Amino acid sequence: MILFLLSFPLSVISAEGPQPTPTVDRLAAPVVPENPSQVDIGRSLYYYNCMPCHGDYGQGLTDEFRGIWEEDHQNCWEPGCHSGRAGEEGFPIPRIVPAVNIAPRSEQLFPANGDLYEYLRTTHPPQNPGWLKDDEYHALTAYLFSLAGRQPPASEAKQMALSLPGLTVIGLAAVLVGVMLFIVIITRWYNQRR
C-alpha cells in the first residue's frame, strides 16, 4: 500500500511526459533583480552598450550572432548602418569585431580587474570612449570577468562597490525608449534616402 502511494506522484509525472525546453530569446534584455549585484548591473550595461558589436555572450560580431537579428539588420556594413554614413550617431566598425569572452587568456591579458577597467574606460565605446560613469565601467569589468569565471580580489571588489541611484526600472525604460526612438529615426532617414 505504501509503495502504491509513493509511486502515484511518479506515475502522474510520467503520464504528463517531458516538458519542452523553452526557447531562449537571445536578444531579450536581461532582467535586473531588485537588489542587483555588480555583475547583474554589468550584464545590463553590456546588453545596452556592448552586445550589438560583441555578441550576446561575448563571442564577437560573428555571422552566427548577426543571423539572429532581423534580416534587414544583419549586414552591419551596408550604407546607413556602420559604413560611415549613418549620421551623427553612426560610426564605422571593422569587419571583424573581436570576442570579449576572455576566459582562455584572461590572466595574460588583464591580470587585475583594474587593467581591464582602464582599457575599457579609455577605448570604449569606440565612438565615445569614457562616456560611461566610472562605476558603470567597474560593473562591466565585473561582468566580463564573470564570463571568464574570475572574481575580483576583495580589495578590488571594495573599490568597485556601486551605488545605484541612476540605474532604476524607470532609467532602463528611458534608455529603451531612447533606443527605439533612435531606430525609428534611422529607419525613416534610411527609407527617405531610397
Short mmCIF file of C-alpha atoms in Angstrom, two decimals:
data_model
loop_
_atom_site.label_atom_id
_atom_site.label_comp_id
_atom_site.label_asym_id
_atom_site.label_seq_id
_atom_site.Cartn_x
_atom_site.Cartn_y
_atom_site.Cartn_z
CA MET A 1 0.00 0.00 0.00
CA ILE A 2 2.79 2.44 0.92
CA LEU A 3 4.66 1.60 -2.29
CA PHE A 4 1.47 2.24 -4.25
CA LEU A 5 1.06 5.67 -2.64
CA LEU A 6 4.72 6.55 -3.15
CA SER A 7 4.60 5.57 -6.81
CA PHE A 8 1.45 7.60 -7.53
CA PRO A 9 3.14 11.01 -7.93
CA LEU A 10 5.75 9.46 -10.22
CA SER A 11 3.08 7.90 -12.43
CA VAL A 12 1.32 11.27 -12.73
CA ILE A 13 4.59 12.98 -13.71
CA SER A 14 5.48 10.31 -16.26
CA ALA A 15 1.96 10.42 -17.74
CA GLU A 16 2.40 14.10 -18.48
CA GLY A 17 5.61 13.40 -20.36
CA PRO A 18 8.68 15.56 -20.60
CA GLN A 19 8.12 19.27 -20.77
CA PRO A 20 9.55 21.05 -23.82
CA THR A 21 12.64 23.15 -23.27
CA PRO A 22 11.69 26.82 -23.57
CA THR A 23 13.27 28.76 -26.42
CA VAL A 24 15.61 31.45 -25.15
CA ASP A 25 15.32 34.88 -26.77
CA ARG A 26 18.98 35.76 -27.14
CA LEU A 27 18.12 39.40 -27.87
CA ALA A 28 15.89 39.88 -24.81
CA ALA A 29 17.05 42.43 -22.27
CA PRO A 30 18.37 40.89 -19.06
CA VAL A 31 16.15 41.19 -16.01
CA VAL A 32 17.81 43.23 -13.28
CA PRO A 33 16.93 41.82 -9.85
CA GLU A 34 15.59 44.05 -7.08
CA ASN A 35 18.96 44.05 -5.27
CA PRO A 36 21.38 43.70 -8.18
CA SER A 37 24.97 42.65 -7.77
CA GLN A 38 27.72 44.41 -9.64
CA VAL A 39 27.71 41.55 -12.17
CA ASP A 40 23.93 41.97 -12.67
CA ILE A 41 24.43 45.67 -13.39
CA GLY A 42 27.35 44.90 -15.68
CA ARG A 43 25.23 42.35 -17.58
CA SER A 44 22.57 45.01 -18.19
CA LEU A 45 25.14 47.60 -19.23
CA TYR A 46 26.74 45.04 -21.55
CA TYR A 47 23.36 44.36 -23.17
CA TYR A 48 22.69 48.04 -23.89
CA ASN A 49 26.22 49.17 -24.75
CA CYS A 50 28.31 46.21 -25.92
CA MET A 51 26.16 43.32 -27.15
CA PRO A 52 25.32 44.68 -30.61
CA CYS A 53 29.01 44.54 -31.57
CA HIS A 54 30.47 41.94 -29.19
CA GLY A 55 27.68 39.34 -29.20
CA ASP A 56 25.20 38.09 -26.63
CA TYR A 57 27.79 36.05 -24.74
CA GLY A 58 30.97 37.86 -25.77
CA GLN A 59 31.66 35.88 -28.95
CA GLY A 60 32.15 38.92 -31.18
CA LEU A 61 30.21 40.06 -34.25
CA THR A 62 30.06 36.62 -35.82
CA ASP A 63 27.89 35.56 -38.76
CA GLU A 64 26.02 33.26 -36.36
CA PHE A 65 25.24 36.12 -33.97
CA ARG A 66 24.18 38.51 -36.73
CA GLY A 67 21.92 35.72 -38.04
CA ILE A 68 19.59 36.03 -35.03
CA TRP A 69 18.83 39.67 -35.85
CA GLU A 70 16.05 40.68 -38.23
CA GLU A 71 17.17 40.20 -41.82
CA ASP A 72 17.43 43.91 -42.61
CA HIS A 73 19.76 44.40 -39.61
CA GLN A 74 22.20 41.58 -40.40
CA ASN A 75 24.60 43.49 -42.68
CA CYS A 76 26.20 45.94 -40.29
CA TRP A 77 28.37 47.44 -43.02
CA GLU A 78 25.71 48.46 -45.52
CA PRO A 79 25.13 52.16 -46.25
CA GLY A 80 23.10 53.75 -43.48
CA CYS A 81 24.45 51.49 -40.76
CA HIS A 82 28.15 51.33 -39.96
CA SER A 83 29.64 52.07 -43.36
CA GLY A 84 30.47 55.54 -42.10
CA ARG A 85 27.32 57.27 -43.39
CA ALA A 86 24.92 56.61 -40.52
CA GLY A 87 24.62 60.20 -39.39
CA GLU A 88 25.72 61.70 -36.12
CA GLU A 89 25.10 58.53 -34.06
CA GLY A 90 26.79 56.17 -36.50
CA PHE A 91 30.40 55.16 -36.63
CA PRO A 92 32.30 52.77 -38.88
CA ILE A 93 33.15 49.38 -37.40
CA PRO A 94 35.77 46.91 -38.55
CA ARG A 95 34.74 43.80 -40.47
CA ILE A 96 35.96 41.65 -37.58
CA VAL A 97 34.80 42.67 -34.11
CA PRO A 98 36.75 40.67 -31.54
CA ALA A 99 35.25 38.44 -28.92
CA VAL A 100 35.23 39.81 -25.40
CA ASN A 101 34.77 36.46 -23.71
CA ILE A 102 38.32 36.48 -22.44
CA ALA A 103 38.14 33.23 -20.44
CA PRO A 104 41.02 31.31 -22.03
CA ARG A 105 43.51 34.17 -21.81
CA SER A 106 42.10 36.49 -19.15
CA GLU A 107 45.05 36.14 -16.76
CA GLN A 108 47.53 37.09 -19.51
CA LEU A 109 45.54 39.97 -20.99
CA PHE A 110 44.28 41.56 -17.79
CA PRO A 111 45.98 40.28 -14.63
CA ALA A 112 43.86 42.60 -12.45
CA ASN A 113 40.36 43.95 -12.94
CA GLY A 114 41.83 47.46 -12.85
CA ASP A 115 43.72 46.70 -16.07
CA LEU A 116 40.53 45.76 -17.91
CA TYR A 117 38.66 48.68 -16.33
CA GLU A 118 41.30 51.14 -17.58
CA TYR A 119 41.30 49.57 -21.05
CA LEU A 120 37.51 49.82 -21.32
CA ARG A 121 37.40 53.36 -19.94
CA THR A 122 39.96 54.66 -22.43
CA THR A 123 38.77 52.79 -25.54
CA HIS A 124 35.03 52.06 -25.26
CA PRO A 125 32.54 52.66 -26.59
CA PRO A 126 34.63 53.27 -29.72
CA GLN A 127 32.52 56.22 -30.83
CA ASN A 128 32.85 57.95 -27.44
CA PRO A 129 35.47 56.47 -25.06
CA GLY A 130 34.89 57.38 -21.42
CA TRP A 131 31.18 58.01 -21.99
CA LEU A 132 30.05 55.71 -19.18
CA LYS A 133 30.42 56.56 -15.50
CA ASP A 134 33.32 55.03 -13.57
CA ASP A 135 31.04 52.72 -11.58
CA GLU A 136 29.49 51.53 -14.85
CA TYR A 137 32.93 50.65 -16.24
CA HIS A 138 33.63 48.79 -13.00
CA ALA A 139 30.34 46.88 -13.36
CA LEU A 140 31.19 45.98 -16.97
CA THR A 141 34.60 44.79 -15.79
CA ALA A 142 32.97 42.58 -13.15
CA TYR A 143 30.58 41.12 -15.74
CA LEU A 144 33.33 40.40 -18.28
CA PHE A 145 35.43 38.71 -15.62
CA SER A 146 32.38 36.67 -14.58
CA LEU A 147 32.21 35.39 -18.18
CA ALA A 148 35.80 34.22 -17.66
CA GLY A 149 34.93 32.63 -14.31
CA ARG A 150 37.01 35.17 -12.38
CA GLN A 151 36.08 37.18 -9.32
CA PRO A 152 37.84 40.37 -8.26
CA PRO A 153 40.10 40.18 -5.21
CA ALA A 154 38.45 41.56 -2.07
CA SER A 155 40.46 44.81 -2.24
CA GLU A 156 39.33 45.47 -5.81
CA ALA A 157 35.75 44.47 -5.02
CA LYS A 158 35.63 47.19 -2.34
CA GLN A 159 36.96 49.75 -4.83
CA MET A 160 34.30 48.69 -7.30
CA ALA A 161 31.35 48.97 -4.89
CA LEU A 162 28.33 50.59 -6.52
CA SER A 163 25.60 52.93 -5.56
CA LEU A 164 22.64 52.68 -7.90
CA PRO A 165 20.70 55.94 -7.82
CA GLY A 166 20.57 56.21 -11.62
CA LEU A 167 20.02 52.58 -12.57
CA THR A 168 16.34 52.06 -11.90
CA VAL A 169 13.47 50.49 -13.78
CA ILE A 170 12.47 53.98 -14.93
CA GLY A 171 16.03 54.67 -16.05
CA LEU A 172 16.20 51.42 -18.01
CA ALA A 173 12.78 52.15 -19.54
CA ALA A 174 14.02 55.60 -20.59
CA VAL A 175 17.07 54.04 -22.26
CA LEU A 176 14.84 51.53 -24.06
CA VAL A 177 12.51 54.29 -25.28
CA GLY A 178 15.54 56.25 -26.48
CA VAL A 179 16.90 53.24 -28.38
CA MET A 180 13.51 52.61 -30.01
CA LEU A 181 13.22 56.29 -30.97
CA PHE A 182 16.71 56.16 -32.46
CA ILE A 183 15.76 53.08 -34.53
CA VAL A 184 12.60 54.81 -35.81
CA ILE A 185 14.56 57.93 -36.79
CA ILE A 186 17.29 55.94 -38.56
CA THR A 187 14.68 53.78 -40.34
CA ARG A 188 12.79 56.85 -41.59
CA TRP A 189 16.03 58.51 -42.66
CA TYR A 190 17.11 55.37 -44.48
CA ASN A 191 13.73 54.96 -46.23
CA GLN A 192 13.76 58.61 -47.37
CA ARG A 193 17.19 58.15 -48.94
CA ARG A 194 15.98 55.29 -51.14
#
